[in-house]
JSON list of C-alpha atoms in Angstrom, two decimals:
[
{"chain": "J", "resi": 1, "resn": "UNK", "atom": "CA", "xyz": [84.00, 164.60, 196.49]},
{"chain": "J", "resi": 2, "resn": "UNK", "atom": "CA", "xyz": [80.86, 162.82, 195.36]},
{"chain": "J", "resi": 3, "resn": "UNK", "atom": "CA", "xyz": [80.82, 159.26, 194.12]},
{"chain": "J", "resi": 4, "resn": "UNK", "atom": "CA", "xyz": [80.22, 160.08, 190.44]},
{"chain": "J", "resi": 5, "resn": "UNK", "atom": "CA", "xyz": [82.99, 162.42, 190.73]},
{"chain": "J", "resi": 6, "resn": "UNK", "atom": "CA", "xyz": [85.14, 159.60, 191.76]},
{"chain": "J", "resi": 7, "resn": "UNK", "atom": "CA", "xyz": [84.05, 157.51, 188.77]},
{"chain": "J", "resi": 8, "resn": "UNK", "atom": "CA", "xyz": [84.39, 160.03, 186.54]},
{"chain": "J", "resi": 9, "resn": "UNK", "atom": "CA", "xyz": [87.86, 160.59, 187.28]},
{"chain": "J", "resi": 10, "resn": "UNK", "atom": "CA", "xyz": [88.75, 156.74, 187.58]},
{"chain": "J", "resi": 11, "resn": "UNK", "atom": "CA", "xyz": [87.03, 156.96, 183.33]},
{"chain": "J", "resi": 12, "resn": "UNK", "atom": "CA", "xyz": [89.35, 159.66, 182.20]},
{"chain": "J", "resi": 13, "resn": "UNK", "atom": "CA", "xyz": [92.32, 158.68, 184.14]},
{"chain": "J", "resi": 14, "resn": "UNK", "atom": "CA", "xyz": [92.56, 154.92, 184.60]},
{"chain": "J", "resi": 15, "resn": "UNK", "atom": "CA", "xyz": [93.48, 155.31, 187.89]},
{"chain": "J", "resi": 16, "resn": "UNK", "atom": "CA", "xyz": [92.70, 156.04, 191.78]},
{"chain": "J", "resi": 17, "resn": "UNK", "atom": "CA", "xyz": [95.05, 157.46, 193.56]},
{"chain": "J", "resi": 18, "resn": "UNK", "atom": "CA", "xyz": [98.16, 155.21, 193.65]},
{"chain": "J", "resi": 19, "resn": "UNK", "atom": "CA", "xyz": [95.98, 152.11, 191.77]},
{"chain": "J", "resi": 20, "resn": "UNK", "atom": "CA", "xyz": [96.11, 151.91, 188.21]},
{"chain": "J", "resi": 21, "resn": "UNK", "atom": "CA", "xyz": [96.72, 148.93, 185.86]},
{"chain": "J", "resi": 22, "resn": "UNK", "atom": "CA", "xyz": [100.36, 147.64, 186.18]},
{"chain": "J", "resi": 23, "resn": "UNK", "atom": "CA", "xyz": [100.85, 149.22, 189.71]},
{"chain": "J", "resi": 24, "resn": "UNK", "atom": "CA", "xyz": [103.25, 148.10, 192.04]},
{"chain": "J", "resi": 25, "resn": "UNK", "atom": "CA", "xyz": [101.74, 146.31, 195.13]},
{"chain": "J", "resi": 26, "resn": "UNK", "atom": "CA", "xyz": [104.34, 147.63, 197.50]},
{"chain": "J", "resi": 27, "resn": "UNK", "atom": "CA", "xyz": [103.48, 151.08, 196.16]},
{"chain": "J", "resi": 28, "resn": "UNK", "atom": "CA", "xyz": [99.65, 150.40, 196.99]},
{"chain": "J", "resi": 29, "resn": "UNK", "atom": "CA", "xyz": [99.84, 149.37, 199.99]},
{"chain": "J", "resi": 30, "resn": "UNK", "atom": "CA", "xyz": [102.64, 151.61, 201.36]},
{"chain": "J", "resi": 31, "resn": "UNK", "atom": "CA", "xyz": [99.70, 154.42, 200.30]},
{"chain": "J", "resi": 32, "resn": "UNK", "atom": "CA", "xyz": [96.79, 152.41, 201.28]},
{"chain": "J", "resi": 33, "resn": "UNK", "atom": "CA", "xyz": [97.81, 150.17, 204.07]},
{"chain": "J", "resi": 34, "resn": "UNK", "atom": "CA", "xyz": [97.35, 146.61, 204.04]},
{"chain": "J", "resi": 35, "resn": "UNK", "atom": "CA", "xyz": [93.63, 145.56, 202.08]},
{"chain": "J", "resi": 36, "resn": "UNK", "atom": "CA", "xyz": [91.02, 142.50, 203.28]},
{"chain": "J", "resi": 37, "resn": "UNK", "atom": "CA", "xyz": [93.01, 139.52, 201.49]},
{"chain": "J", "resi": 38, "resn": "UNK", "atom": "CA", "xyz": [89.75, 137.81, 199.39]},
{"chain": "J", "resi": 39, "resn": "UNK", "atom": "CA", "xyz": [91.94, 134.98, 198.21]},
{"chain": "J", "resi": 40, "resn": "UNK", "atom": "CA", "xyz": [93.27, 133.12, 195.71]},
{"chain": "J", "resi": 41, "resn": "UNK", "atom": "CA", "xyz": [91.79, 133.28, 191.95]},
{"chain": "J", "resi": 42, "resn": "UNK", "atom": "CA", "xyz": [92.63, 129.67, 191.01]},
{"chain": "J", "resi": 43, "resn": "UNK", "atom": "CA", "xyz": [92.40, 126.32, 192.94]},
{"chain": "J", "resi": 44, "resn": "UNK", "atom": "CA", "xyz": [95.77, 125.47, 191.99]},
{"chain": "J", "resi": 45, "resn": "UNK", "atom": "CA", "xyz": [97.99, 128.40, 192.54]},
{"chain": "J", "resi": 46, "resn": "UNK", "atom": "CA", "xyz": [98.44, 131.10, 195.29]},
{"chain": "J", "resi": 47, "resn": "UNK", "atom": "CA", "xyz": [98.27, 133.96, 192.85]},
{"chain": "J", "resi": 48, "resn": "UNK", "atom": "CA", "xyz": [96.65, 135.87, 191.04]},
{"chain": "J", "resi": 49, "resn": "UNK", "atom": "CA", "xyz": [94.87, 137.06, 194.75]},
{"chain": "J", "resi": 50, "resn": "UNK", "atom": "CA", "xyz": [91.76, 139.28, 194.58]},
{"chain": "J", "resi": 51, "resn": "UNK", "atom": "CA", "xyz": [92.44, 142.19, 197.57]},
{"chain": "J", "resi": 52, "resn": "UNK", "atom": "CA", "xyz": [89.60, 144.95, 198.79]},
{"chain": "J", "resi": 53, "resn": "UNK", "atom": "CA", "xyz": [89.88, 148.36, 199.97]},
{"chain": "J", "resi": 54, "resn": "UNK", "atom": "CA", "xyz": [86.40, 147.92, 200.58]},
{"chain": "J", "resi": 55, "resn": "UNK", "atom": "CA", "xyz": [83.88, 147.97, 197.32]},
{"chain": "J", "resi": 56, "resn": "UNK", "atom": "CA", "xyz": [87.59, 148.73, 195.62]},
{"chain": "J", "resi": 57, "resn": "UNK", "atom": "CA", "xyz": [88.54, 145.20, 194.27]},
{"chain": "J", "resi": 58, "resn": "UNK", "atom": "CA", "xyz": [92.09, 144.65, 192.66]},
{"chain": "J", "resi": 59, "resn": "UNK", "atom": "CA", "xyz": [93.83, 141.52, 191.27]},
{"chain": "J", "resi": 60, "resn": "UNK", "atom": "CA", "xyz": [97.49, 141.44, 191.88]},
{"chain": "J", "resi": 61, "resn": "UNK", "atom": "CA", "xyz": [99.24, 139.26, 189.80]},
{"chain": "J", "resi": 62, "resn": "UNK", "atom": "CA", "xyz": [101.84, 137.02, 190.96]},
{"chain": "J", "resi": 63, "resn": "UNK", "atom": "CA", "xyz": [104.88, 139.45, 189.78]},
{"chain": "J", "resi": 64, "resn": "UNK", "atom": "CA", "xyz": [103.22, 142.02, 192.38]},
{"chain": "J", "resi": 65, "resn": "UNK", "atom": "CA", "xyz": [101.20, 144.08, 189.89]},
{"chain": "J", "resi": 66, "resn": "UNK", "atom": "CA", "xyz": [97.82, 145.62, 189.87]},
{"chain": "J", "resi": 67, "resn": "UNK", "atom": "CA", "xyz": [96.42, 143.23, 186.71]},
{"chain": "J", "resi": 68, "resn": "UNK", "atom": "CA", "xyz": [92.76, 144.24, 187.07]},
{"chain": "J", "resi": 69, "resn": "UNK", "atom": "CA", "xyz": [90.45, 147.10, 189.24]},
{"chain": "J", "resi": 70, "resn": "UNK", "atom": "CA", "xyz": [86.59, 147.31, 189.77]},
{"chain": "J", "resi": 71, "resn": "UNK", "atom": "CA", "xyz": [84.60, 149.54, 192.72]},
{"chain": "J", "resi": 72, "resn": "UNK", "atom": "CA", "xyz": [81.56, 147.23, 193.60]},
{"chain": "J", "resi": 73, "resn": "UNK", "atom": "CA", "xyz": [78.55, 149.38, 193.28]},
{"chain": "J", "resi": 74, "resn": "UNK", "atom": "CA", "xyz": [75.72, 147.42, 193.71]},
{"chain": "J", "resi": 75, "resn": "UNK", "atom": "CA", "xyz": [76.00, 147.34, 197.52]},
{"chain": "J", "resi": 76, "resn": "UNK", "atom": "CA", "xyz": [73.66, 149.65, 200.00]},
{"chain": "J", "resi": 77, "resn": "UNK", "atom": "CA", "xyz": [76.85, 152.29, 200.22]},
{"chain": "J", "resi": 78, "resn": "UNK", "atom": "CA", "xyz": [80.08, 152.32, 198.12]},
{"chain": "J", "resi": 79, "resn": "UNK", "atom": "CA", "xyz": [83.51, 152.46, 200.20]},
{"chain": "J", "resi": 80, "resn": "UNK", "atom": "CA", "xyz": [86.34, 153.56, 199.05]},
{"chain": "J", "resi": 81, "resn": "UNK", "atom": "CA", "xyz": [89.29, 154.79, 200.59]},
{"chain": "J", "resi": 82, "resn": "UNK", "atom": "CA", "xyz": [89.10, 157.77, 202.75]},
{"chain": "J", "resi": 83, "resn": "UNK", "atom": "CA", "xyz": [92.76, 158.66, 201.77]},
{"chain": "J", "resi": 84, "resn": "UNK", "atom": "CA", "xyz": [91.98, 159.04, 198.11]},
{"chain": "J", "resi": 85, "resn": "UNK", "atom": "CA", "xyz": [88.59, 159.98, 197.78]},
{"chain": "J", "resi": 86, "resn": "UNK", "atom": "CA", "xyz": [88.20, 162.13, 200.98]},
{"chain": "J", "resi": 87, "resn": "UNK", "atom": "CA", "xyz": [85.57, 162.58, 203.92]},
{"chain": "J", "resi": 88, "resn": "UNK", "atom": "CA", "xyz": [84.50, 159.12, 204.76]},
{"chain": "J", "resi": 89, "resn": "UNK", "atom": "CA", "xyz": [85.20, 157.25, 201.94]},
{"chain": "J", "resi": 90, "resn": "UNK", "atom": "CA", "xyz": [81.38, 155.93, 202.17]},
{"chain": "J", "resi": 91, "resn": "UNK", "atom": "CA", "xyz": [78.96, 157.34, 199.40]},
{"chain": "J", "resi": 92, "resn": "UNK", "atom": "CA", "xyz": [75.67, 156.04, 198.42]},
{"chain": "J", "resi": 93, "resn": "UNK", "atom": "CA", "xyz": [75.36, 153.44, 195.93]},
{"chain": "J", "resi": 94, "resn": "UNK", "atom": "CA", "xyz": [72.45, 153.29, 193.30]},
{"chain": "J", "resi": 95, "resn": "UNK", "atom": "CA", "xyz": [73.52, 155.17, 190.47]},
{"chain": "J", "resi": 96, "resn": "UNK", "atom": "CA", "xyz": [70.80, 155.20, 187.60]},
{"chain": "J", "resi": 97, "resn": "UNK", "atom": "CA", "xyz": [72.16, 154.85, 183.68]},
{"chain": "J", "resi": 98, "resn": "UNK", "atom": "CA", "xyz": [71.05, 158.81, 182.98]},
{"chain": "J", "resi": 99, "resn": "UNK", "atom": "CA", "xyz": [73.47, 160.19, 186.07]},
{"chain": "J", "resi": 100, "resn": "UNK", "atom": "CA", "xyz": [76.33, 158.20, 185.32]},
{"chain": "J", "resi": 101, "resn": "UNK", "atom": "CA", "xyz": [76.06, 159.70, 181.28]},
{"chain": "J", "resi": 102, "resn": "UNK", "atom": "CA", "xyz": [75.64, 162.94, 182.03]},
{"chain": "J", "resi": 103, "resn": "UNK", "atom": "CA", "xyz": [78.59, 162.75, 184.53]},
{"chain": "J", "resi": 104, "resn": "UNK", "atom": "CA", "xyz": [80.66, 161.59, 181.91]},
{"chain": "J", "resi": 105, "resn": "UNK", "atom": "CA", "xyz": [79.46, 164.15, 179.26]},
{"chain": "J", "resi": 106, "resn": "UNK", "atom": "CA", "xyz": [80.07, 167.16, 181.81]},
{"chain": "J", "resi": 107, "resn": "UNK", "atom": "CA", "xyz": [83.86, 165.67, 182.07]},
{"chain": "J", "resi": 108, "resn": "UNK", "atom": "CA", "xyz": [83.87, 165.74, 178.54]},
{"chain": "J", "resi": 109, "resn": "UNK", "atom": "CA", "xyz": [84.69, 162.02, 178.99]},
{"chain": "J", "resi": 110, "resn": "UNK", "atom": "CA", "xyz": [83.95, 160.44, 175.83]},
{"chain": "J", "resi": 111, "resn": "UNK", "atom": "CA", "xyz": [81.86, 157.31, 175.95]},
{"chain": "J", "resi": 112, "resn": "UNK", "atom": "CA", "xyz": [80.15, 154.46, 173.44]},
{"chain": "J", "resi": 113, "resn": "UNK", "atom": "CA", "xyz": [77.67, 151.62, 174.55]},
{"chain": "J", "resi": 114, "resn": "UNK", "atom": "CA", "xyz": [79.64, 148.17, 174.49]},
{"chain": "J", "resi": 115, "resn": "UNK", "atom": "CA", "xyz": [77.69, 145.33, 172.89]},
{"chain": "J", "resi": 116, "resn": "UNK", "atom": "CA", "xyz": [79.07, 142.30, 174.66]},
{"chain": "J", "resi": 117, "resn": "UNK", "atom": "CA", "xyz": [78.16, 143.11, 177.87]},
{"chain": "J", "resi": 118, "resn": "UNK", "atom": "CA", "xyz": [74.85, 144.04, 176.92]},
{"chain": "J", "resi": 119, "resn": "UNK", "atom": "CA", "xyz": [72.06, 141.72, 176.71]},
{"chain": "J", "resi": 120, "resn": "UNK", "atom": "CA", "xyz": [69.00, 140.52, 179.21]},
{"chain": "J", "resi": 121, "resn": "UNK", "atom": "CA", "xyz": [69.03, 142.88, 182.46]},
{"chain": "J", "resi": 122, "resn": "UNK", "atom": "CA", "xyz": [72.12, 144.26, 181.86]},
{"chain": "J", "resi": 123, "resn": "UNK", "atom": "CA", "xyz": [73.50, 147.34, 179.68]},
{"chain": "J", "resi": 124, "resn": "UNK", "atom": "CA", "xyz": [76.98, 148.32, 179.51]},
{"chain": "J", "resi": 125, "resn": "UNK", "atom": "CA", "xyz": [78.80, 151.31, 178.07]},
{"chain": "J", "resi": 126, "resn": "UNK", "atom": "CA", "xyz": [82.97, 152.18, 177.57]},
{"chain": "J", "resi": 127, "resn": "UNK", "atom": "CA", "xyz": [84.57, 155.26, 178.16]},
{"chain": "J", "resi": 128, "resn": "UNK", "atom": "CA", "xyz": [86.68, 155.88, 175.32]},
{"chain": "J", "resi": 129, "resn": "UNK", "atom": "CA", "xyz": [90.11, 157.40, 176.95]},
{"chain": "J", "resi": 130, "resn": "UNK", "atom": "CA", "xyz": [90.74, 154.37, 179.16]},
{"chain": "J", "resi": 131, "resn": "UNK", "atom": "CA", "xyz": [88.66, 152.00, 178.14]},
{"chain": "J", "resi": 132, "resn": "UNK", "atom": "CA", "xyz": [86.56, 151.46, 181.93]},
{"chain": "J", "resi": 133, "resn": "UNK", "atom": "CA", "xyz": [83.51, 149.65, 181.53]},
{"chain": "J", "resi": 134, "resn": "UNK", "atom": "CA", "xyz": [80.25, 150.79, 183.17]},
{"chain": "J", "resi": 135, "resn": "UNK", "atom": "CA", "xyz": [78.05, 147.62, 183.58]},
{"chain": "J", "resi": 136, "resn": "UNK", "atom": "CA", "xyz": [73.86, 148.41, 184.76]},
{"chain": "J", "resi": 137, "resn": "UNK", "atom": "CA", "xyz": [71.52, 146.28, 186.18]},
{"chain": "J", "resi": 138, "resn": "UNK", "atom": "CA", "xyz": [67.88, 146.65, 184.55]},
{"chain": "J", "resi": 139, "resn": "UNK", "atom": "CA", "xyz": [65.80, 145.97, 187.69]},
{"chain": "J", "resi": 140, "resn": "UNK", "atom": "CA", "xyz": [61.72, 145.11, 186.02]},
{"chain": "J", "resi": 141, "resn": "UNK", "atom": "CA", "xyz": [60.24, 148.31, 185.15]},
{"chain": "J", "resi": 142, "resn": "UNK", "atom": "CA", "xyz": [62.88, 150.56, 186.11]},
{"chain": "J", "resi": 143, "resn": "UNK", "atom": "CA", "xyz": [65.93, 152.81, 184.69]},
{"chain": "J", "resi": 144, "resn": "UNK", "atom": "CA", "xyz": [69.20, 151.05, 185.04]},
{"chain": "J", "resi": 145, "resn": "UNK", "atom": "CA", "xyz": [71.99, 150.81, 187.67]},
{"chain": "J", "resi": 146, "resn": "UNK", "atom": "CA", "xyz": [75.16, 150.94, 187.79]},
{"chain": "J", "resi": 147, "resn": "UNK", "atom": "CA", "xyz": [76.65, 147.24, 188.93]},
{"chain": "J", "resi": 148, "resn": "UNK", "atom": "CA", "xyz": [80.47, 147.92, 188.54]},
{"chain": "J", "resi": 149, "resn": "UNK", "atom": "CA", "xyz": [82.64, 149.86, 187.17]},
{"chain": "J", "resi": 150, "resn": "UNK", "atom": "CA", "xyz": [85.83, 147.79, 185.61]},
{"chain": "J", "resi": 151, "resn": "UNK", "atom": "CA", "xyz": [89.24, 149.41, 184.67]},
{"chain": "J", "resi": 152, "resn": "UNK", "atom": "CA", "xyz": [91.06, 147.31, 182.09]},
{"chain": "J", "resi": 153, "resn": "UNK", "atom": "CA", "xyz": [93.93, 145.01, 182.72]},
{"chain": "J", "resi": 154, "resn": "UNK", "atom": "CA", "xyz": [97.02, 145.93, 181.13]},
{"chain": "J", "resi": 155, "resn": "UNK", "atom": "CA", "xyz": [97.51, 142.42, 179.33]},
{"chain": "J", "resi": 156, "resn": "UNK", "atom": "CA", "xyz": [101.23, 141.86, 180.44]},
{"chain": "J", "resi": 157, "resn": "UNK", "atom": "CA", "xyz": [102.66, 138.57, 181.01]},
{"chain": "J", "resi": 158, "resn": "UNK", "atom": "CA", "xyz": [104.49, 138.05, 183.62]},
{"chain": "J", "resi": 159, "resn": "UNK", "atom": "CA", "xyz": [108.09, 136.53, 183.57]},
{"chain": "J", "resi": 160, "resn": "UNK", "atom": "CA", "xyz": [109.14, 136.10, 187.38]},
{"chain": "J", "resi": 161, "resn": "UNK", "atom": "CA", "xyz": [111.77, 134.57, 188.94]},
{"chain": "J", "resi": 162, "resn": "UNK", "atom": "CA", "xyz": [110.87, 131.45, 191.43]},
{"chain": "J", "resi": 163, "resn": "UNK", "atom": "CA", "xyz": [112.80, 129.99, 193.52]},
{"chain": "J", "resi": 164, "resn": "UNK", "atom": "CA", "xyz": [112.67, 126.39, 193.28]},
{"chain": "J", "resi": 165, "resn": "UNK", "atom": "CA", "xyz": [112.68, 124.07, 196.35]},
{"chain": "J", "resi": 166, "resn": "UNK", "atom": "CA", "xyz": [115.94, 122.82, 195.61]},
{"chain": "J", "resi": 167, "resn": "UNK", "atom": "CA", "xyz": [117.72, 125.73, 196.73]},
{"chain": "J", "resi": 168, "resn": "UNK", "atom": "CA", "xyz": [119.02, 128.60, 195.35]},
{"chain": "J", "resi": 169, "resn": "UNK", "atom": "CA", "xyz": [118.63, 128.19, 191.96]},
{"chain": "J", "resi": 170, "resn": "UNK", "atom": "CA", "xyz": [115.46, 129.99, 190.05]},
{"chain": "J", "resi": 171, "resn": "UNK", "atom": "CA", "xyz": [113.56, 130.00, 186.46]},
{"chain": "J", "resi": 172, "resn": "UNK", "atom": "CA", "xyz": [112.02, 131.94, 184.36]},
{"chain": "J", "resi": 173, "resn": "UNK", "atom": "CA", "xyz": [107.95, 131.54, 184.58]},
{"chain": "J", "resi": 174, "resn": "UNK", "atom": "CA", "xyz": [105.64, 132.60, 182.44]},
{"chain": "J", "resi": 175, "resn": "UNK", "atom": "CA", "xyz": [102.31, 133.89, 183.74]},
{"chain": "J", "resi": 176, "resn": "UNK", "atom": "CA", "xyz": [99.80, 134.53, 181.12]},
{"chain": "J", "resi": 177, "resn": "UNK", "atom": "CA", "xyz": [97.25, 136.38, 183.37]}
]
């Protein structure tokens, strides 16, 4: 499989493999094995962590749930993982604007540019069916290329139960993510 294949089906789908939006992390991991553990997103609080199957980047919020996905591209080489995308899991990176359109217009994957994330050296475009977001990099002088790609969050909030330190007793927390 070839990397714009891979993004191509992460546009139309929402998904890759056993990550989408609102995933279960068990159900993740049990697939993908345990991920590089980037860290906390906040000072304050343990979760939302940021996790990495290697240019594959997911939030997890603190009820356990994929909250947000984006593949790094802006690297020498994209990784991914093997057990989803096949081979190696290592493809080149440097994807101009005109490739990634086209391989979106071949899937018959419906796409619009999107405004607010275009402006300076950047350009952005949406693919209609799930909403990813394609964000370039205008280097001086030359065609643009491809940054990130960004699958939406699915805007839950999240109502888990916490223990307390007093013992067995727990509450109700909202998590607005």
């Amino acid at each position: 499989m070839e990397i714009l294949d891979v993004l191509t089906n992460m546009a139309k789908s929402g998904r890759l493999g056993p990550v989408f939006s609102g995933a279960e992390w068990s159900d993740v991991t049990a697939a993908l094995g345990e991920p590089w553990d980037i860290g906390t997103m906040s000072r304050n609080r343990e979760w939302p962590r940021l996790f990495a199957y290697g240019d594959l980047e997911l939030s997890v919020c603190r009820c356990r749930k994929v909250s947000l996905i984006c593949v790094q591209t802006w690297r020498d080489v994209v990784e991914l993982p093997p057990s989803v995308v096949g081979g190696t899991g290592t493809f080149p990176a440097g994807l101009k604007h005109a490739d990634v359109v086209s391989a979106l217009d071949t899937a018959g994957c419906s796409w619009e540019p999107y405004p607010p994330l275009t402006f300076g050296d950047q350009c952005s475009l949406v693919a209609i069916p799930t909403g990813a977001n394609f964000t370039f990099e205008i280097p001086d002088g030359e065609e643009p290329v491809l940054n990130v790609l960004g699958l939406p969050g699915d805007g839950h909030d999240c109502n888990v139960k916490r223990r307390q330190n007093s013992g067995s007793d727990t509450t109700s927390v909202k998590w607005p993510l």
